[in-house]
mmCIF file of C-alpha atoms in Angstrom:
data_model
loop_
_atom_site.group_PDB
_atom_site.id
_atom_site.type_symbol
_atom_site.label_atom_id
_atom_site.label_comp_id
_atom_site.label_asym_id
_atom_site.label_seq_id
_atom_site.Cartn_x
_atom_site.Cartn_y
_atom_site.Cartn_z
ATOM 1 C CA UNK K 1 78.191 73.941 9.218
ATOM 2 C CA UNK K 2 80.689 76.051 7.901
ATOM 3 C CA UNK K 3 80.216 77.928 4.524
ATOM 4 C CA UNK K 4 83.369 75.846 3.174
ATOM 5 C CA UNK K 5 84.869 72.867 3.443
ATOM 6 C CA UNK K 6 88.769 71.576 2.671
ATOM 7 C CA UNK K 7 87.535 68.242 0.496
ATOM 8 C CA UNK K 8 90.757 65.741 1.151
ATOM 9 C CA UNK K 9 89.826 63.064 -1.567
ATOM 10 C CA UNK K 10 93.148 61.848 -2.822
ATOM 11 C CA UNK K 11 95.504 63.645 -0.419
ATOM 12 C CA UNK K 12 97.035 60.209 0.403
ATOM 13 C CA UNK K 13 100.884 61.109 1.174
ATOM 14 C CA UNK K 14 100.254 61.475 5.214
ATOM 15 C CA UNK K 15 102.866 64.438 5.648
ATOM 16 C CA UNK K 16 101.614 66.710 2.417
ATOM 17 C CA UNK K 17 97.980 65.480 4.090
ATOM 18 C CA UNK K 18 98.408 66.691 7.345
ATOM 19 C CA UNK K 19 100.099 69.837 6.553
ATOM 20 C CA UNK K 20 97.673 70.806 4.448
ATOM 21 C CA UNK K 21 94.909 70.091 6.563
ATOM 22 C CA UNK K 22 96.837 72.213 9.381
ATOM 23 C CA UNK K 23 97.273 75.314 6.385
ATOM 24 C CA UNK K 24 93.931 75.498 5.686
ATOM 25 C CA UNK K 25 92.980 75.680 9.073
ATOM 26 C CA UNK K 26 95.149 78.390 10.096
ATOM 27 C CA UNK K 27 94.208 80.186 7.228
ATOM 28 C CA UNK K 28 90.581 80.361 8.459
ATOM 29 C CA UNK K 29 88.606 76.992 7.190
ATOM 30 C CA UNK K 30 86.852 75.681 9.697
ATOM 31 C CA UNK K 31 85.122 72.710 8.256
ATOM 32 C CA UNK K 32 87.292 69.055 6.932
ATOM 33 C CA UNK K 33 85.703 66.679 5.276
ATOM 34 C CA UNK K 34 87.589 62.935 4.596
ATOM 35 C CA UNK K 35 86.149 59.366 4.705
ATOM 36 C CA UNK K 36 87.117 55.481 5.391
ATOM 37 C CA UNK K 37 88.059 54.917 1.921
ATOM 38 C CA UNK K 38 90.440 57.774 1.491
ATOM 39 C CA UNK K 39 92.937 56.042 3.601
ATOM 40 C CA UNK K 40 93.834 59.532 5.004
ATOM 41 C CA UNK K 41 92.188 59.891 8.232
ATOM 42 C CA UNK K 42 95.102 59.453 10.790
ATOM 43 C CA UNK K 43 96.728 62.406 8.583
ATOM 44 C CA UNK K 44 93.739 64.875 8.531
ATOM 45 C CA UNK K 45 93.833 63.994 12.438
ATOM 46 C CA UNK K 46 97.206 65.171 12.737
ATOM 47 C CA UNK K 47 96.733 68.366 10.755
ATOM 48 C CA UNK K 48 93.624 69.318 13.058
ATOM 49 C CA UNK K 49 96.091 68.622 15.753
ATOM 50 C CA UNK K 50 98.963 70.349 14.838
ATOM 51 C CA UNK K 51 96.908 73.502 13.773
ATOM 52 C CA UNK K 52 96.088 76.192 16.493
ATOM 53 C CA UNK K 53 92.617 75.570 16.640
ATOM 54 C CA UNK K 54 90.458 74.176 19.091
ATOM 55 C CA UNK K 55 89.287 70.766 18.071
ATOM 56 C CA UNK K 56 85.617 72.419 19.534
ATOM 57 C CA UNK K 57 85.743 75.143 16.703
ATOM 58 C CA UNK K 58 86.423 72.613 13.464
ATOM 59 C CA UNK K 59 83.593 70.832 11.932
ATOM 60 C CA UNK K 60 84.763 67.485 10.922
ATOM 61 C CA UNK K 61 83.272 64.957 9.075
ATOM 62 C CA UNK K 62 83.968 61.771 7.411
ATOM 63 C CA UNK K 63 82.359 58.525 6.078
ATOM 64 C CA UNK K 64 81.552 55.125 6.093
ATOM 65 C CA UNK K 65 82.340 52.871 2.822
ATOM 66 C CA UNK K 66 80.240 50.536 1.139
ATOM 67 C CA UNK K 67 81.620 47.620 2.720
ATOM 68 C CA UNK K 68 81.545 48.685 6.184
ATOM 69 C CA UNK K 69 77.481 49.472 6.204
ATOM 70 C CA UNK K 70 75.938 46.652 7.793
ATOM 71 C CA UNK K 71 74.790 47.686 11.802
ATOM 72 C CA UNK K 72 77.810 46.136 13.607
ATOM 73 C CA UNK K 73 79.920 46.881 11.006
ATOM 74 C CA UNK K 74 79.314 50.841 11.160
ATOM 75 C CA UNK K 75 79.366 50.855 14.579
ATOM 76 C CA UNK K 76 82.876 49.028 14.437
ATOM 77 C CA UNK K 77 84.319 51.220 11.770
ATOM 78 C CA UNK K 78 83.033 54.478 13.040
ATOM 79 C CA UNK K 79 85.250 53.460 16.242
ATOM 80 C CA UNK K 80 88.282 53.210 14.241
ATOM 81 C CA UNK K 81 87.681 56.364 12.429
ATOM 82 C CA UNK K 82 87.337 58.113 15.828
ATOM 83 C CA UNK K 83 90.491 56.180 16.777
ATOM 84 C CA UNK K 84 92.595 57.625 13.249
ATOM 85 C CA UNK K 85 91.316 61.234 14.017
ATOM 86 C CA UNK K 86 92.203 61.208 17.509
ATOM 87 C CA UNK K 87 89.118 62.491 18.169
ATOM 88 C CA UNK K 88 86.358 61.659 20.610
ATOM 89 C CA UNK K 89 83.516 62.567 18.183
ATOM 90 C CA UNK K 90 83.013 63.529 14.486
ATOM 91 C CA UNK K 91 80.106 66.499 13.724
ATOM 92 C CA UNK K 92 78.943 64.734 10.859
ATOM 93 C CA UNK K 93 78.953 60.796 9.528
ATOM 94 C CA UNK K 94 77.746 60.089 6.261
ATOM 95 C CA UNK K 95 76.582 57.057 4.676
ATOM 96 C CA UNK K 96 79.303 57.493 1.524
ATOM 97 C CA UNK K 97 76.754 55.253 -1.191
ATOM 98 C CA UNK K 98 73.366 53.901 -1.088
ATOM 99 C CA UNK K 99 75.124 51.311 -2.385
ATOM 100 C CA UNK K 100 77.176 47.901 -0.838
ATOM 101 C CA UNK K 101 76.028 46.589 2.504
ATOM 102 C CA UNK K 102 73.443 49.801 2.972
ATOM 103 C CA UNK K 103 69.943 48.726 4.058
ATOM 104 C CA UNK K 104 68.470 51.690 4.998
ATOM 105 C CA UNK K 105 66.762 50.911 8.644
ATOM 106 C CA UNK K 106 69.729 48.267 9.641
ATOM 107 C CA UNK K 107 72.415 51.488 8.413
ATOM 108 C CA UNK K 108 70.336 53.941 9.573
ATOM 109 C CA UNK K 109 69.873 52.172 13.203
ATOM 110 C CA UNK K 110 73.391 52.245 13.843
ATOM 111 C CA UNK K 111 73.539 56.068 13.069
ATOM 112 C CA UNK K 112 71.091 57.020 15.449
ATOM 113 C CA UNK K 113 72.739 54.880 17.885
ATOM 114 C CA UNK K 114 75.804 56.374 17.404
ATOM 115 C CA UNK K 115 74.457 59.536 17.670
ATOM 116 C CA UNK K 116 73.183 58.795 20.884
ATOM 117 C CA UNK K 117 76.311 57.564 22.526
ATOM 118 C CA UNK K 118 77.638 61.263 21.590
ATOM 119 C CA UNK K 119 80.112 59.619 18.962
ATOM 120 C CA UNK K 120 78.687 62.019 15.878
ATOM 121 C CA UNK K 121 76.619 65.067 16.190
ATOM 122 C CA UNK K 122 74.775 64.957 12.782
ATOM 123 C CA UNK K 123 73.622 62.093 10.271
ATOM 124 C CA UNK K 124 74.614 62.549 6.630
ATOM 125 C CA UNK K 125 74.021 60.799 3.230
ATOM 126 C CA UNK K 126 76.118 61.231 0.268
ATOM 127 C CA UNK K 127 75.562 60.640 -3.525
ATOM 128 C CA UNK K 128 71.855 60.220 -2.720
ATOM 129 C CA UNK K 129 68.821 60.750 -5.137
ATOM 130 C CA UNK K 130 65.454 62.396 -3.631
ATOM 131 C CA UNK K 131 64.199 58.712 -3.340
ATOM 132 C CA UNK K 132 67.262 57.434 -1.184
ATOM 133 C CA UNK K 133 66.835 60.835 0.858
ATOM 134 C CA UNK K 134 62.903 60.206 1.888
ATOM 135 C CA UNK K 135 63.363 56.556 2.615
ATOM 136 C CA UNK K 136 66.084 57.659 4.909
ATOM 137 C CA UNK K 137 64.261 59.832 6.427
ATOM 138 C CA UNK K 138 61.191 57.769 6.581
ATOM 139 C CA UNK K 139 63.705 55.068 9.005
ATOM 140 C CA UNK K 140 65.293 57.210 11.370
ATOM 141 C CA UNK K 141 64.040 59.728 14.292
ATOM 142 C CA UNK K 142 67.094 61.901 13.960
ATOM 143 C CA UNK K 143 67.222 64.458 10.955
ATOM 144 C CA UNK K 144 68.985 63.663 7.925
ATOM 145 C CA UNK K 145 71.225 66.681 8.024
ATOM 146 C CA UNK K 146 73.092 66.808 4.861
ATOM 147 C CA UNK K 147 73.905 65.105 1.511
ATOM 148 C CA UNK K 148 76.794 65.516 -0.301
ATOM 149 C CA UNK K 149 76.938 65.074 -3.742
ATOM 150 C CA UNK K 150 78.642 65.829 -7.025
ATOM 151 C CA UNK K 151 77.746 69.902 -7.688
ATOM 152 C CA UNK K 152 79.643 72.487 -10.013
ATOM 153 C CA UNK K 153 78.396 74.999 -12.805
ATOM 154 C CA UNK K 154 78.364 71.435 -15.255
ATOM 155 C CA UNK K 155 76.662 69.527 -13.098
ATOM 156 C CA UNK K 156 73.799 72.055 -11.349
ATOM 157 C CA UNK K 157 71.896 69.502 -9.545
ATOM 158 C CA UNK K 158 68.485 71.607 -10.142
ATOM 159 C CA UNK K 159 65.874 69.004 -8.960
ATOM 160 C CA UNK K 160 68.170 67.589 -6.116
ATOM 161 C CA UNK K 161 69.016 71.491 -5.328
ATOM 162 C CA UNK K 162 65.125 71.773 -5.207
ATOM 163 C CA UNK K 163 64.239 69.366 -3.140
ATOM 164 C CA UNK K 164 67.021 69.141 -0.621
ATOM 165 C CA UNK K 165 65.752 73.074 0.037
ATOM 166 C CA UNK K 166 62.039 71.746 0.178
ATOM 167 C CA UNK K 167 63.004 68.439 2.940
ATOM 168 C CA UNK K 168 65.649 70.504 5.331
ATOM 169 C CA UNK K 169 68.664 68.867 3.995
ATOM 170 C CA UNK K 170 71.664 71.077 3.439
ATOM 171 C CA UNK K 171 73.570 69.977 0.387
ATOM 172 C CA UNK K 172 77.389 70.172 0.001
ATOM 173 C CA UNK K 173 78.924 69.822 -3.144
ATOM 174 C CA UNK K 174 82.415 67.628 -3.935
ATOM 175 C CA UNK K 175 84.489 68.336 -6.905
ATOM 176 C CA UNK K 176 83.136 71.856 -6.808
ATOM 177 C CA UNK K 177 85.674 72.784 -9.396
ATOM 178 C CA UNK K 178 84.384 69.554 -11.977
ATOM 179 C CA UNK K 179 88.331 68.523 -11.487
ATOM 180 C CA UNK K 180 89.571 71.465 -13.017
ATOM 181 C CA UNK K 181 86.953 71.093 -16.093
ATOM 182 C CA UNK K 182 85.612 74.772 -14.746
ATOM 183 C CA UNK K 183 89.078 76.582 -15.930
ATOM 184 C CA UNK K 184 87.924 75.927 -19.677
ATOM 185 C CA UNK K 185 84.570 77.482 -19.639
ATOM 186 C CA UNK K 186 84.340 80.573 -21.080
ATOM 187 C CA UNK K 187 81.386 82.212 -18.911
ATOM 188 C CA UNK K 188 83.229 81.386 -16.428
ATOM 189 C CA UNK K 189 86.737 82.772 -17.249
ATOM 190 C CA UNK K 190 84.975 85.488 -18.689
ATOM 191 C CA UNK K 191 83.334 86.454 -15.584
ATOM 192 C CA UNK K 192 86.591 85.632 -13.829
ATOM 193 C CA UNK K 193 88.726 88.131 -16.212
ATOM 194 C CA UNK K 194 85.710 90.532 -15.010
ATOM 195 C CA UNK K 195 86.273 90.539 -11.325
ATOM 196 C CA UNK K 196 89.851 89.642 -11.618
ATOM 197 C CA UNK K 197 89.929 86.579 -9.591
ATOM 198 C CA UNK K 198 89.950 82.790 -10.935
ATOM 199 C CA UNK K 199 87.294 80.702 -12.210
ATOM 200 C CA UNK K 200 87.817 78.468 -8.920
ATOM 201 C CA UNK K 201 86.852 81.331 -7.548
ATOM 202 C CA UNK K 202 83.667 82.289 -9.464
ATOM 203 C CA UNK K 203 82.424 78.871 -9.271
ATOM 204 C CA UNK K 204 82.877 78.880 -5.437
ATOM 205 C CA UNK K 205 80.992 82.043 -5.207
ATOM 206 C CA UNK K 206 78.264 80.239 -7.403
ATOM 207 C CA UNK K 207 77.591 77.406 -4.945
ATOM 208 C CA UNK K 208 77.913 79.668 -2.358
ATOM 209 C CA UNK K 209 74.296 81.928 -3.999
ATOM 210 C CA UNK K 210 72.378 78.410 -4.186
ATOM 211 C CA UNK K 211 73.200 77.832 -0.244
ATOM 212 C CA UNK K 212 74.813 75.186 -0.979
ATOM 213 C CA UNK K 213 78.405 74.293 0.793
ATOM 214 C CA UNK K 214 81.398 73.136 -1.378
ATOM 215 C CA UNK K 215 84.333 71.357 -0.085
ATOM 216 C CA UNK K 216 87.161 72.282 -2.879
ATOM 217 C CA UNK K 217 89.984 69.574 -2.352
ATOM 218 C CA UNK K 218 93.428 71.146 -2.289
ATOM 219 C CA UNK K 219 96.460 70.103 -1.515
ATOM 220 C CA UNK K 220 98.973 73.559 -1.998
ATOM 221 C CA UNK K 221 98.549 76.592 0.186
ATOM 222 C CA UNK K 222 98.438 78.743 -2.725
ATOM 223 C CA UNK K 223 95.217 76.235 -3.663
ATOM 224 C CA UNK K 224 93.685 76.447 -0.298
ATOM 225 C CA UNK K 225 94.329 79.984 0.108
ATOM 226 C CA UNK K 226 92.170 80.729 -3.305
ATOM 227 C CA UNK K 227 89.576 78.820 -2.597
ATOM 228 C CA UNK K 228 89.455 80.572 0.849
ATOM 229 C CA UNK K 229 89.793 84.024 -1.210
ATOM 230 C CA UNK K 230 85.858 83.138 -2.331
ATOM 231 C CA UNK K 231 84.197 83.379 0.357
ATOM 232 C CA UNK K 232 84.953 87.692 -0.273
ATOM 233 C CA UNK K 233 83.115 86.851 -3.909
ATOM 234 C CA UNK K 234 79.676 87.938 -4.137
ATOM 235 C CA UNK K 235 78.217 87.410 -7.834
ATOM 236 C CA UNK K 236 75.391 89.509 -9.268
ATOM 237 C CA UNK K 237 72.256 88.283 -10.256
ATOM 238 C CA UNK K 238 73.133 88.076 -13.420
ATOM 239 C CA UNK K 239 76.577 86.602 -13.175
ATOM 240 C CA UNK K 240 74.362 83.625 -11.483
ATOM 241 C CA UNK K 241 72.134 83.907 -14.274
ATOM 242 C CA UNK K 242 74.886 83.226 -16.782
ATOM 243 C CA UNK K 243 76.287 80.349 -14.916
ATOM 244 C CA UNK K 244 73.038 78.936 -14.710
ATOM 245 C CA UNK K 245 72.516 79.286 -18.809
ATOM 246 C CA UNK K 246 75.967 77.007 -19.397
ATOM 247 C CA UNK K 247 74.476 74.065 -21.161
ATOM 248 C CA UNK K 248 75.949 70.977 -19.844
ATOM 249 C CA UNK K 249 75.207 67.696 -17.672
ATOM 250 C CA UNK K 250 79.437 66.968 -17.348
ATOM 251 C CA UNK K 251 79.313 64.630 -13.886
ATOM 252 C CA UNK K 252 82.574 63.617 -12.951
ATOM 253 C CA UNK K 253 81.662 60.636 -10.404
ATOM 254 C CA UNK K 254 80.081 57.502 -12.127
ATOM 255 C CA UNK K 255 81.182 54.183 -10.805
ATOM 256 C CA UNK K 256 79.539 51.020 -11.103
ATOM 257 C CA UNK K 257 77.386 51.199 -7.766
ATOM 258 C CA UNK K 258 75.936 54.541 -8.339
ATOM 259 C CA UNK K 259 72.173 54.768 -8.151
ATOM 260 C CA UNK K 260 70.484 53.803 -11.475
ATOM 261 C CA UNK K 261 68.217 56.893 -11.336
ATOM 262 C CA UNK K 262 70.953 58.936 -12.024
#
C-alpha cells in the first residue's frame, strides 16, 4: 500500500472530483481511497481513467456503508461499486462501521468470498476499536489488512497505534490534517516556520514516523501537490517527540453509530 493516499470524502461535484483524482495521480499518488456513501465513485473512476497511469499501478480502495452490510447485500453493492469505478477489482474493501447491518461472520463471509472471486485483493475495517479488530479476525481465514480510522497530532490513537503494530494490521489515518484544526497549533506551526514548509506538511511527515498511512483529502492541485511535497519531510526525533507532547484528545468523527468504547 502506498505511503499516501488522496482521501475523496466530500469531493461530490463529479468534474472537480475526477480532475482531481486524475491531478493527483499524475503528480505521483498512487493510492485513492472513496466509499459507497460518498456518492463519488463513478467520478474517482473517471479520474483514474483519464490519468496516464496504469489502472495495475493505483491502489484503490473504497467501502461498504452501514446499510449495505448484510451477506447478499455486500456482495450486491460491491458489484455496483466495481460497476461506478469501471474497474474489474478494487485492492482494498473496507467494512466503513461496525455499525448498521454488520454482523461480523455474515459481513465477514461475504468478504472472503469476494476475495475469492478476485473482485478485491485485501479485506479492510474502518473506525474499528481493538475489540471489533480481534473478533474480525477471529471470523475470517483471510487477513484483516488494514483499518482506517480517525489519526492526526490531536487525535494520536496510542493504544489503537499499539496494537494494530502488535496484530499485523496497517493503520491509515482520515482527516490527517483534524480538518484544518492542525494550522492553529503552535508546535506545529512552529516546527513548520522551522523547516519552512506547512503544518499539513509536518503533520503528514508525523504519521508518516508512526508507519502509519494518511489519506489527506484535497480537492485543489496546489492542495494535492503539498500534501505530496511530505513525503520529502523527514522529522527528527525530537520534532516527533514534540508532536507527541501536544495535549489533546480533539476527534473530529463522532456520529451516533460509533462504537461506545470510544
Amino acid at each position: 500500500m502506498p505511503g499516501l493516499g488522496l482521501g475523496t470524502w466530500q469531493n461530490e461535484a463529479p468534474d472537480t472530483c475526477a480532475e482531481s483524482v486524475r491531478t493527483a495521480l499524475e503528480a505521483g499518488y498512487r493510492h485513492v481511497d472513496t466509499a459507497q456513501i460518498y456518492g463519488n465513485e463513478a467520478a474517482v473512476g473517471r479520474g483514474i481513467a483519464a490519468a496516464d497511469i496504469d489502472r495495475e499501478d493505483v491502489f484503490l480502495a473504497t467501502k461498504v456503508w452501514i446499510d449495505s452490510l448484510a451477506h447478499d447485500d455486500v456482495l450486491e453493492s460491491t458489484e455496483e461499486s466495481l460497476e461506478k469505478l469501471g474497474t474489474e477489482y478494487v485492492d482494498l474493501l473496507y467494512v466503513h462501521w461496525p455499525a448498521g447491518e454488520y454482523e461480523p461472520e455474515a459481513t465477514l463471509s461475504a468478504f472472503e468470498q469476494l476475495r475469492e472471486s478476485g473482485a478485491i485483493d485485501r479485506i479492510g475495517v474502518s473506525n474499528f476499536e481493538p475489540s471489533h479488530v480481534e473478533t474480525a479476525q477471529s471470523v475470517v481465514d483471510a487477513p484483516i489488512f488494514a483499518n482506517q480510522v480517525e489519526m492526526h497530532p490531536l487525535l494520536p490513537q496510542r493504544e489503537l497505534r499499539a496494537f494494530c503494530a502488535d496484530a499485523g494490521v496497517e493503520l491509515v489515518a482520515y482527516s490527517p490534517l483534524a480538518r484544518g484544526d492542525v494550522f492553529d497549533v503552535d508546535v506545529l506551526s512552529d516546527i513548520a516556520d522551522d523547516r519552512g514548509v506547512s503544518e499539513a506538511q509536518v503533520s503528514l511527515a508525523w504519521l508518516r514516523a508512526k508507519d502509519v498511512t494518511p489519506i489527506p483529502k484535497a480537492t485543489g492541485a496546489d492542495h494535492i501537490r503539498d500534501n505530496w511535497a511530505s513525503l520529502e519531510l523527514e522529522l527528527t526525533d525530537e520534532e516527533v517527540g514534540r508532536i507527541d507532547g501536544i495535549d489533546a484528545e480533539r476527534r473530529q468523527v463522532d456520529p451516533d453509530f460509533a462504537p461506545a468504547a470510544w
